[in-house]
Amino acid sequence: MTIGVILFLCFIVARAAAKFLPGLVRSLLAKQDLVERYGWAGRAFKYQRLVPWVDRIPISADQMTWLRLGLVGGSLLCFRFQLDPYILPLYIIGWLTDYTDGLKAGAEERRRGRPTRHGKYLDPTIDLICFTLMAVVLGPYYPRRLLIAFAVAIGARVLLFAVILVGRLCRPTWRRRLSSNILPKTITGEAKAAFIAVSFGLIMFSRTDPTNLFWAGRLLTMAIVLEGFSLTHLARQAWRSIYGRPQLSIVPADDRTG
């Protein structure tokens, strides 16, 4: 618990420092042209090599998302019945589809000129189902208080998801002001998902190693902290989109009447 509090305080300090550090870091790196050079190389590799390769896979982005559920669920069944040689391959390939389905969806959107029909709803739903299944199967290897905190965090995300979805379906104002991307991906959310996947992966890799159990608990603690920040940000963003003041159009000086 003490380690969790320390990690929480460190993250708050890092968030506060993040307001001032990016400008300093960019100014230092720009002198050597590192940001432009490696940023361009990464984008070129992604869109010229990685995306075309993923786009050649003969399944759609939504099918990749369903495949993630099957692979992660299969790895949990192998863990349950102690089929150790199949656990990690299924688990790793399953979570790799969390990245490739986004690349596939982007390629499909550019090719068809419109986003996938169900992807923005399906992807976060499958993620929540996978997290819930992993918590149920692997929960006994974590401290009870940590597992309860994780369950509360997942429940809060489900509640936010349900409120936004029902609001968009039932209220025209919400449908008009809220984006169809109900829970958009953020850096905080992506880091949280990575921590959860690695934490549960450590348990599946070796369920009896004390070192793995220790780091699995620490990573899950960080994931819960990040989930709190992510949900707060998303809820505030949704509230401002719905109930914020509409932006006033700027009237040119020549058109003003006296």
mmCIF file of C-alpha atoms in Angstrom:
data_model
loop_
_atom_site.group_PDB
_atom_site.id
_atom_site.type_symbol
_atom_site.label_atom_id
_atom_site.label_comp_id
_atom_site.label_asym_id
_atom_site.label_seq_id
_atom_site.Cartn_x
_atom_site.Cartn_y
_atom_site.Cartn_z
ATOM 1 C CA MET A 1 0.000 0.000 0.000
ATOM 2 C CA THR A 2 2.882 2.360 0.858
ATOM 3 C CA ILE A 3 4.491 1.711 -2.510
ATOM 4 C CA GLY A 4 1.193 2.447 -4.240
ATOM 5 C CA VAL A 5 0.906 5.815 -2.430
ATOM 6 C CA ILE A 6 4.490 6.695 -3.374
ATOM 7 C CA LEU A 7 3.846 5.825 -7.013
ATOM 8 C CA PHE A 8 0.660 7.911 -6.943
ATOM 9 C CA LEU A 9 2.539 10.952 -5.569
ATOM 10 C CA CYS A 10 5.327 10.489 -8.127
ATOM 11 C CA PHE A 11 2.767 10.460 -10.915
ATOM 12 C CA ILE A 12 1.166 13.695 -9.649
ATOM 13 C CA VAL A 13 4.578 15.387 -9.575
ATOM 14 C CA ALA A 14 5.305 14.125 -13.077
ATOM 15 C CA ARG A 15 1.968 15.479 -14.336
ATOM 16 C CA ALA A 16 2.728 18.884 -12.814
ATOM 17 C CA ALA A 17 6.232 18.943 -14.276
ATOM 18 C CA ALA A 18 4.914 17.912 -17.688
ATOM 19 C CA LYS A 19 3.554 21.421 -18.180
ATOM 20 C CA PHE A 20 7.070 22.897 -18.172
ATOM 21 C CA LEU A 21 9.360 20.120 -19.391
ATOM 22 C CA PRO A 22 8.101 19.603 -22.991
ATOM 23 C CA GLY A 23 9.165 23.063 -24.136
ATOM 24 C CA LEU A 24 12.627 22.663 -22.614
ATOM 25 C CA VAL A 25 13.069 19.153 -24.031
ATOM 26 C CA ARG A 26 11.918 20.221 -27.492
ATOM 27 C CA SER A 27 14.289 23.186 -27.515
ATOM 28 C CA LEU A 28 17.234 20.969 -26.555
ATOM 29 C CA LEU A 29 16.446 18.211 -29.030
ATOM 30 C CA ALA A 30 15.635 20.585 -31.865
ATOM 31 C CA LYS A 31 19.251 21.792 -31.853
ATOM 32 C CA GLN A 32 20.314 18.340 -33.032
ATOM 33 C CA ASP A 33 17.253 17.848 -35.237
ATOM 34 C CA LEU A 34 16.385 14.616 -33.435
ATOM 35 C CA VAL A 35 12.656 15.226 -33.123
ATOM 36 C CA GLU A 36 12.099 15.818 -36.825
ATOM 37 C CA ARG A 37 14.470 13.073 -37.950
ATOM 38 C CA TYR A 38 13.187 10.217 -35.805
ATOM 39 C CA GLY A 39 9.591 11.403 -35.834
ATOM 40 C CA TRP A 40 9.557 11.383 -39.620
ATOM 41 C CA ALA A 41 11.268 7.981 -39.731
ATOM 42 C CA GLY A 42 8.682 6.505 -37.358
ATOM 43 C CA ARG A 43 5.749 7.870 -39.345
ATOM 44 C CA ALA A 44 7.287 6.697 -42.613
ATOM 45 C CA PHE A 45 7.777 3.173 -41.242
ATOM 46 C CA LYS A 46 4.232 3.078 -39.905
ATOM 47 C CA TYR A 47 2.420 4.292 -43.024
ATOM 48 C CA GLN A 48 4.726 2.918 -45.724
ATOM 49 C CA ARG A 49 5.621 -0.476 -44.271
ATOM 50 C CA LEU A 50 3.461 -1.447 -41.307
ATOM 51 C CA VAL A 51 0.013 -0.257 -42.430
ATOM 52 C CA PRO A 52 0.229 -1.853 -45.930
ATOM 53 C CA TRP A 53 1.347 -5.124 -44.345
ATOM 54 C CA VAL A 54 -1.539 -5.106 -41.861
ATOM 55 C CA ASP A 55 -3.975 -4.121 -44.599
ATOM 56 C CA ARG A 56 -3.086 -7.304 -46.516
ATOM 57 C CA ILE A 57 -4.359 -9.472 -43.641
ATOM 58 C CA PRO A 58 -7.601 -11.015 -45.017
ATOM 59 C CA ILE A 59 -9.844 -10.057 -42.096
ATOM 60 C CA SER A 60 -11.515 -6.785 -41.183
ATOM 61 C CA ALA A 61 -10.677 -4.550 -38.228
ATOM 62 C CA ASP A 62 -13.823 -5.645 -36.363
ATOM 63 C CA GLN A 63 -12.922 -9.297 -36.916
ATOM 64 C CA MET A 64 -9.471 -8.595 -35.463
ATOM 65 C CA THR A 65 -11.151 -7.155 -32.392
ATOM 66 C CA TRP A 66 -13.286 -10.293 -31.980
ATOM 67 C CA LEU A 67 -10.146 -12.361 -32.539
ATOM 68 C CA ARG A 68 -8.531 -10.612 -29.571
ATOM 69 C CA LEU A 69 -11.353 -11.784 -27.333
ATOM 70 C CA GLY A 70 -10.975 -15.363 -28.583
ATOM 71 C CA LEU A 71 -7.185 -15.427 -28.185
ATOM 72 C CA VAL A 72 -7.149 -13.835 -24.725
ATOM 73 C CA GLY A 73 -10.005 -16.091 -23.617
ATOM 74 C CA GLY A 74 -8.152 -19.105 -25.017
ATOM 75 C CA SER A 75 -4.997 -18.172 -23.126
ATOM 76 C CA LEU A 76 -7.016 -17.954 -19.907
ATOM 77 C CA LEU A 77 -8.492 -21.407 -20.549
ATOM 78 C CA CYS A 78 -4.979 -22.773 -21.125
ATOM 79 C CA PHE A 79 -3.892 -21.137 -17.860
ATOM 80 C CA ARG A 80 -6.855 -22.653 -16.055
ATOM 81 C CA PHE A 81 -6.114 -26.162 -17.307
ATOM 82 C CA GLN A 82 -2.308 -25.702 -17.041
ATOM 83 C CA LEU A 83 -1.572 -26.022 -20.761
ATOM 84 C CA ASP A 84 1.581 -23.955 -20.297
ATOM 85 C CA PRO A 85 3.104 -24.127 -23.838
ATOM 86 C CA TYR A 86 0.053 -22.390 -25.338
ATOM 87 C CA ILE A 87 -0.539 -19.668 -22.753
ATOM 88 C CA LEU A 88 1.915 -16.939 -23.722
ATOM 89 C CA PRO A 89 1.690 -17.318 -27.540
ATOM 90 C CA LEU A 90 -2.097 -16.905 -27.453
ATOM 91 C CA TYR A 91 -1.873 -14.072 -24.918
ATOM 92 C CA ILE A 92 0.806 -12.085 -26.773
ATOM 93 C CA ILE A 93 -0.802 -12.495 -30.206
ATOM 94 C CA GLY A 94 -4.160 -11.553 -28.709
ATOM 95 C CA TRP A 95 -2.916 -8.249 -27.355
ATOM 96 C CA LEU A 96 -0.952 -7.478 -30.515
ATOM 97 C CA THR A 97 -4.307 -7.326 -32.293
ATOM 98 C CA ASP A 98 -5.179 -4.379 -30.035
ATOM 99 C CA TYR A 99 -2.652 -2.393 -32.098
ATOM 100 C CA THR A 100 -3.158 -3.984 -35.502
ATOM 101 C CA ASP A 101 -6.937 -3.540 -35.499
ATOM 102 C CA GLY A 102 -6.421 0.208 -35.201
ATOM 103 C CA LEU A 103 -4.048 0.201 -38.168
ATOM 104 C CA LYS A 104 -6.483 -1.943 -40.149
ATOM 105 C CA ALA A 105 -9.392 0.356 -39.274
ATOM 106 C CA GLY A 106 -7.409 3.399 -40.416
ATOM 107 C CA ALA A 107 -6.597 1.713 -43.735
ATOM 108 C CA GLU A 108 -10.241 0.730 -44.240
ATOM 109 C CA GLU A 109 -11.402 4.247 -43.430
ATOM 110 C CA ARG A 110 -9.026 5.794 -45.963
ATOM 111 C CA ARG A 111 -10.030 3.244 -48.599
ATOM 112 C CA ARG A 112 -13.805 3.554 -48.120
ATOM 113 C CA GLY A 113 -13.950 7.186 -47.043
ATOM 114 C CA ARG A 114 -15.820 6.437 -43.825
ATOM 115 C CA PRO A 115 -15.004 4.814 -40.469
ATOM 116 C CA THR A 116 -15.918 1.255 -39.572
ATOM 117 C CA ARG A 117 -19.531 0.848 -38.563
ATOM 118 C CA HIS A 118 -19.087 -0.720 -35.122
ATOM 119 C CA GLY A 119 -15.370 -0.337 -34.384
ATOM 120 C CA LYS A 120 -15.609 2.681 -32.113
ATOM 121 C CA TYR A 121 -18.100 0.816 -29.917
ATOM 122 C CA LEU A 122 -16.699 -2.696 -30.275
ATOM 123 C CA ASP A 123 -13.051 -2.044 -29.417
ATOM 124 C CA PRO A 124 -13.556 -0.531 -25.924
ATOM 125 C CA THR A 125 -16.251 -3.114 -25.164
ATOM 126 C CA ILE A 126 -13.945 -6.045 -26.000
ATOM 127 C CA ASP A 127 -11.163 -4.460 -23.946
ATOM 128 C CA LEU A 128 -13.460 -4.243 -20.919
ATOM 129 C CA ILE A 129 -14.570 -7.856 -21.370
ATOM 130 C CA CYS A 130 -10.956 -9.031 -21.616
ATOM 131 C CA PHE A 131 -9.940 -7.098 -18.503
ATOM 132 C CA THR A 132 -12.898 -8.525 -16.595
ATOM 133 C CA LEU A 133 -12.136 -12.106 -17.646
ATOM 134 C CA MET A 134 -8.484 -11.733 -16.680
ATOM 135 C CA ALA A 135 -9.407 -10.275 -13.297
ATOM 136 C CA VAL A 136 -11.788 -13.169 -12.591
ATOM 137 C CA VAL A 137 -9.282 -15.891 -13.535
ATOM 138 C CA LEU A 138 -6.088 -14.280 -12.223
ATOM 139 C CA GLY A 139 -7.583 -12.341 -9.301
ATOM 140 C CA PRO A 140 -6.585 -14.872 -6.592
ATOM 141 C CA TYR A 141 -2.912 -14.058 -7.236
ATOM 142 C CA TYR A 142 -3.375 -10.382 -6.261
ATOM 143 C CA PRO A 143 -4.059 -8.773 -2.866
ATOM 144 C CA ARG A 144 -7.779 -8.450 -2.250
ATOM 145 C CA ARG A 145 -7.688 -4.664 -1.770
ATOM 146 C CA LEU A 146 -5.881 -4.204 -5.067
ATOM 147 C CA LEU A 147 -8.371 -6.428 -6.846
ATOM 148 C CA ILE A 148 -11.297 -4.480 -5.357
ATOM 149 C CA ALA A 149 -9.734 -1.195 -6.516
ATOM 150 C CA PHE A 150 -9.312 -2.634 -10.005
ATOM 151 C CA ALA A 151 -12.929 -3.801 -10.050
ATOM 152 C CA VAL A 152 -14.075 -0.306 -9.012
ATOM 153 C CA ALA A 153 -12.006 1.258 -11.809
ATOM 154 C CA ILE A 154 -13.440 -1.129 -14.412
ATOM 155 C CA GLY A 155 -16.962 -0.536 -13.060
ATOM 156 C CA ALA A 156 -16.491 3.232 -13.314
ATOM 157 C CA ARG A 157 -15.418 2.900 -16.959
ATOM 158 C CA VAL A 158 -18.417 0.682 -17.728
ATOM 159 C CA LEU A 159 -20.717 3.218 -16.055
ATOM 160 C CA LEU A 160 -19.229 6.113 -18.040
ATOM 161 C CA PHE A 161 -19.470 4.071 -21.241
ATOM 162 C CA ALA A 162 -23.137 3.230 -20.545
ATOM 163 C CA VAL A 163 -24.112 6.804 -19.634
ATOM 164 C CA ILE A 164 -22.569 8.268 -22.781
ATOM 165 C CA LEU A 165 -23.995 5.531 -25.002
ATOM 166 C CA VAL A 166 -27.536 5.790 -23.602
ATOM 167 C CA GLY A 167 -27.359 9.589 -23.730
ATOM 168 C CA ARG A 168 -26.362 9.558 -27.409
ATOM 169 C CA LEU A 169 -29.165 7.120 -28.209
ATOM 170 C CA CYS A 170 -31.906 8.905 -26.258
ATOM 171 C CA ARG A 171 -31.060 12.608 -26.300
ATOM 172 C CA PRO A 172 -30.631 14.527 -29.583
ATOM 173 C CA THR A 173 -28.502 17.180 -27.852
ATOM 174 C CA TRP A 174 -25.990 14.596 -26.671
ATOM 175 C CA ARG A 175 -25.950 12.952 -30.110
ATOM 176 C CA ARG A 176 -25.232 16.306 -31.738
ATOM 177 C CA ARG A 177 -22.555 17.484 -29.328
ATOM 178 C CA LEU A 178 -20.762 14.255 -28.452
ATOM 179 C CA SER A 179 -18.426 12.567 -30.879
ATOM 180 C CA SER A 180 -19.288 9.086 -32.134
ATOM 181 C CA ASN A 181 -15.980 7.982 -30.651
ATOM 182 C CA ILE A 182 -17.440 7.383 -27.193
ATOM 183 C CA LEU A 183 -14.214 6.683 -25.302
ATOM 184 C CA PRO A 184 -11.362 8.041 -27.432
ATOM 185 C CA LYS A 185 -7.912 6.590 -26.926
ATOM 186 C CA THR A 186 -5.469 8.755 -24.994
ATOM 187 C CA ILE A 187 -1.832 8.356 -23.991
ATOM 188 C CA THR A 188 -2.918 7.753 -20.402
ATOM 189 C CA GLY A 189 -5.424 5.115 -21.476
ATOM 190 C CA GLU A 190 -2.906 3.374 -23.719
ATOM 191 C CA ALA A 191 -0.326 3.276 -20.906
ATOM 192 C CA LYS A 192 -2.968 1.916 -18.538
ATOM 193 C CA ALA A 193 -3.883 -0.891 -20.932
ATOM 194 C CA ALA A 194 -0.208 -1.768 -21.401
ATOM 195 C CA PHE A 195 0.358 -1.944 -17.630
ATOM 196 C CA ILE A 196 -2.676 -4.194 -17.191
ATOM 197 C CA ALA A 197 -1.627 -6.515 -20.019
ATOM 198 C CA VAL A 198 1.945 -6.830 -18.721
ATOM 199 C CA SER A 199 0.762 -7.285 -15.130
ATOM 200 C CA PHE A 200 -1.558 -10.169 -15.972
ATOM 201 C CA GLY A 201 1.050 -11.539 -18.384
ATOM 202 C CA LEU A 202 3.571 -11.814 -15.549
ATOM 203 C CA ILE A 203 1.098 -13.893 -13.571
ATOM 204 C CA MET A 204 0.461 -16.153 -16.536
ATOM 205 C CA PHE A 205 4.191 -16.510 -17.212
ATOM 206 C CA SER A 206 4.965 -17.720 -13.714
ATOM 207 C CA ARG A 207 2.201 -17.911 -11.147
ATOM 208 C CA THR A 208 4.529 -18.900 -8.281
ATOM 209 C CA ASP A 209 7.539 -16.607 -8.750
ATOM 210 C CA PRO A 210 7.514 -14.008 -5.903
ATOM 211 C CA THR A 211 9.343 -11.446 -8.065
ATOM 212 C CA ASN A 212 6.746 -11.689 -10.824
ATOM 213 C CA LEU A 213 3.928 -11.448 -8.304
ATOM 214 C CA PHE A 214 5.519 -8.354 -6.774
ATOM 215 C CA TRP A 215 5.902 -6.509 -10.066
ATOM 216 C CA ALA A 216 2.493 -7.629 -11.247
ATOM 217 C CA GLY A 217 0.969 -5.925 -8.217
ATOM 218 C CA ARG A 218 2.972 -2.731 -8.739
ATOM 219 C CA LEU A 219 2.029 -2.535 -12.410
ATOM 220 C CA LEU A 220 -1.642 -3.066 -11.631
ATOM 221 C CA THR A 221 -1.431 -0.294 -9.029
ATOM 222 C CA MET A 222 -0.037 2.089 -11.634
ATOM 223 C CA ALA A 223 -2.760 1.020 -14.062
ATOM 224 C CA ILE A 224 -5.464 1.853 -11.503
ATOM 225 C CA VAL A 225 -3.925 5.296 -10.893
ATOM 226 C CA LEU A 226 -3.742 5.988 -14.632
ATOM 227 C CA GLU A 227 -7.328 4.806 -15.058
ATOM 228 C CA GLY A 228 -8.441 7.353 -12.475
ATOM 229 C CA PHE A 229 -6.776 10.187 -14.404
ATOM 230 C CA SER A 230 -8.089 8.865 -17.735
ATOM 231 C CA LEU A 231 -11.696 8.588 -16.548
ATOM 232 C CA THR A 232 -11.569 12.030 -14.946
ATOM 233 C CA HIS A 233 -10.292 13.547 -18.182
ATOM 234 C CA LEU A 234 -12.882 11.762 -20.348
ATOM 235 C CA ALA A 235 -15.772 12.620 -18.025
ATOM 236 C CA ARG A 236 -14.733 16.287 -17.907
ATOM 237 C CA GLN A 237 -14.379 16.367 -21.695
ATOM 238 C CA ALA A 238 -17.836 14.840 -22.176
ATOM 239 C CA TRP A 239 -19.378 17.285 -19.679
ATOM 240 C CA ARG A 240 -17.837 20.292 -21.418
ATOM 241 C CA SER A 241 -18.989 19.022 -24.818
ATOM 242 C CA ILE A 242 -22.587 18.649 -23.611
ATOM 243 C CA TYR A 243 -23.070 21.529 -21.183
ATOM 244 C CA GLY A 244 -20.284 23.925 -22.149
ATOM 245 C CA ARG A 245 -21.032 27.278 -23.645
ATOM 246 C CA PRO A 246 -21.272 27.252 -27.455
ATOM 247 C CA GLN A 247 -18.441 29.035 -29.213
ATOM 248 C CA LEU A 248 -19.406 32.487 -30.455
ATOM 249 C CA SER A 249 -18.639 33.299 -34.041
ATOM 250 C CA ILE A 250 -16.361 36.280 -34.610
ATOM 251 C CA VAL A 251 -18.143 39.058 -36.487
ATOM 252 C CA PRO A 252 -15.902 41.046 -38.876
ATOM 253 C CA ALA A 253 -15.517 44.690 -37.962
ATOM 254 C CA ASP A 254 -17.037 45.881 -41.270
ATOM 255 C CA ASP A 255 -20.254 43.957 -40.639
ATOM 256 C CA ARG A 256 -20.935 45.344 -37.199
ATOM 257 C CA THR A 257 -24.030 47.505 -36.827
ATOM 258 C CA GLY A 258 -24.267 50.343 -34.458
#
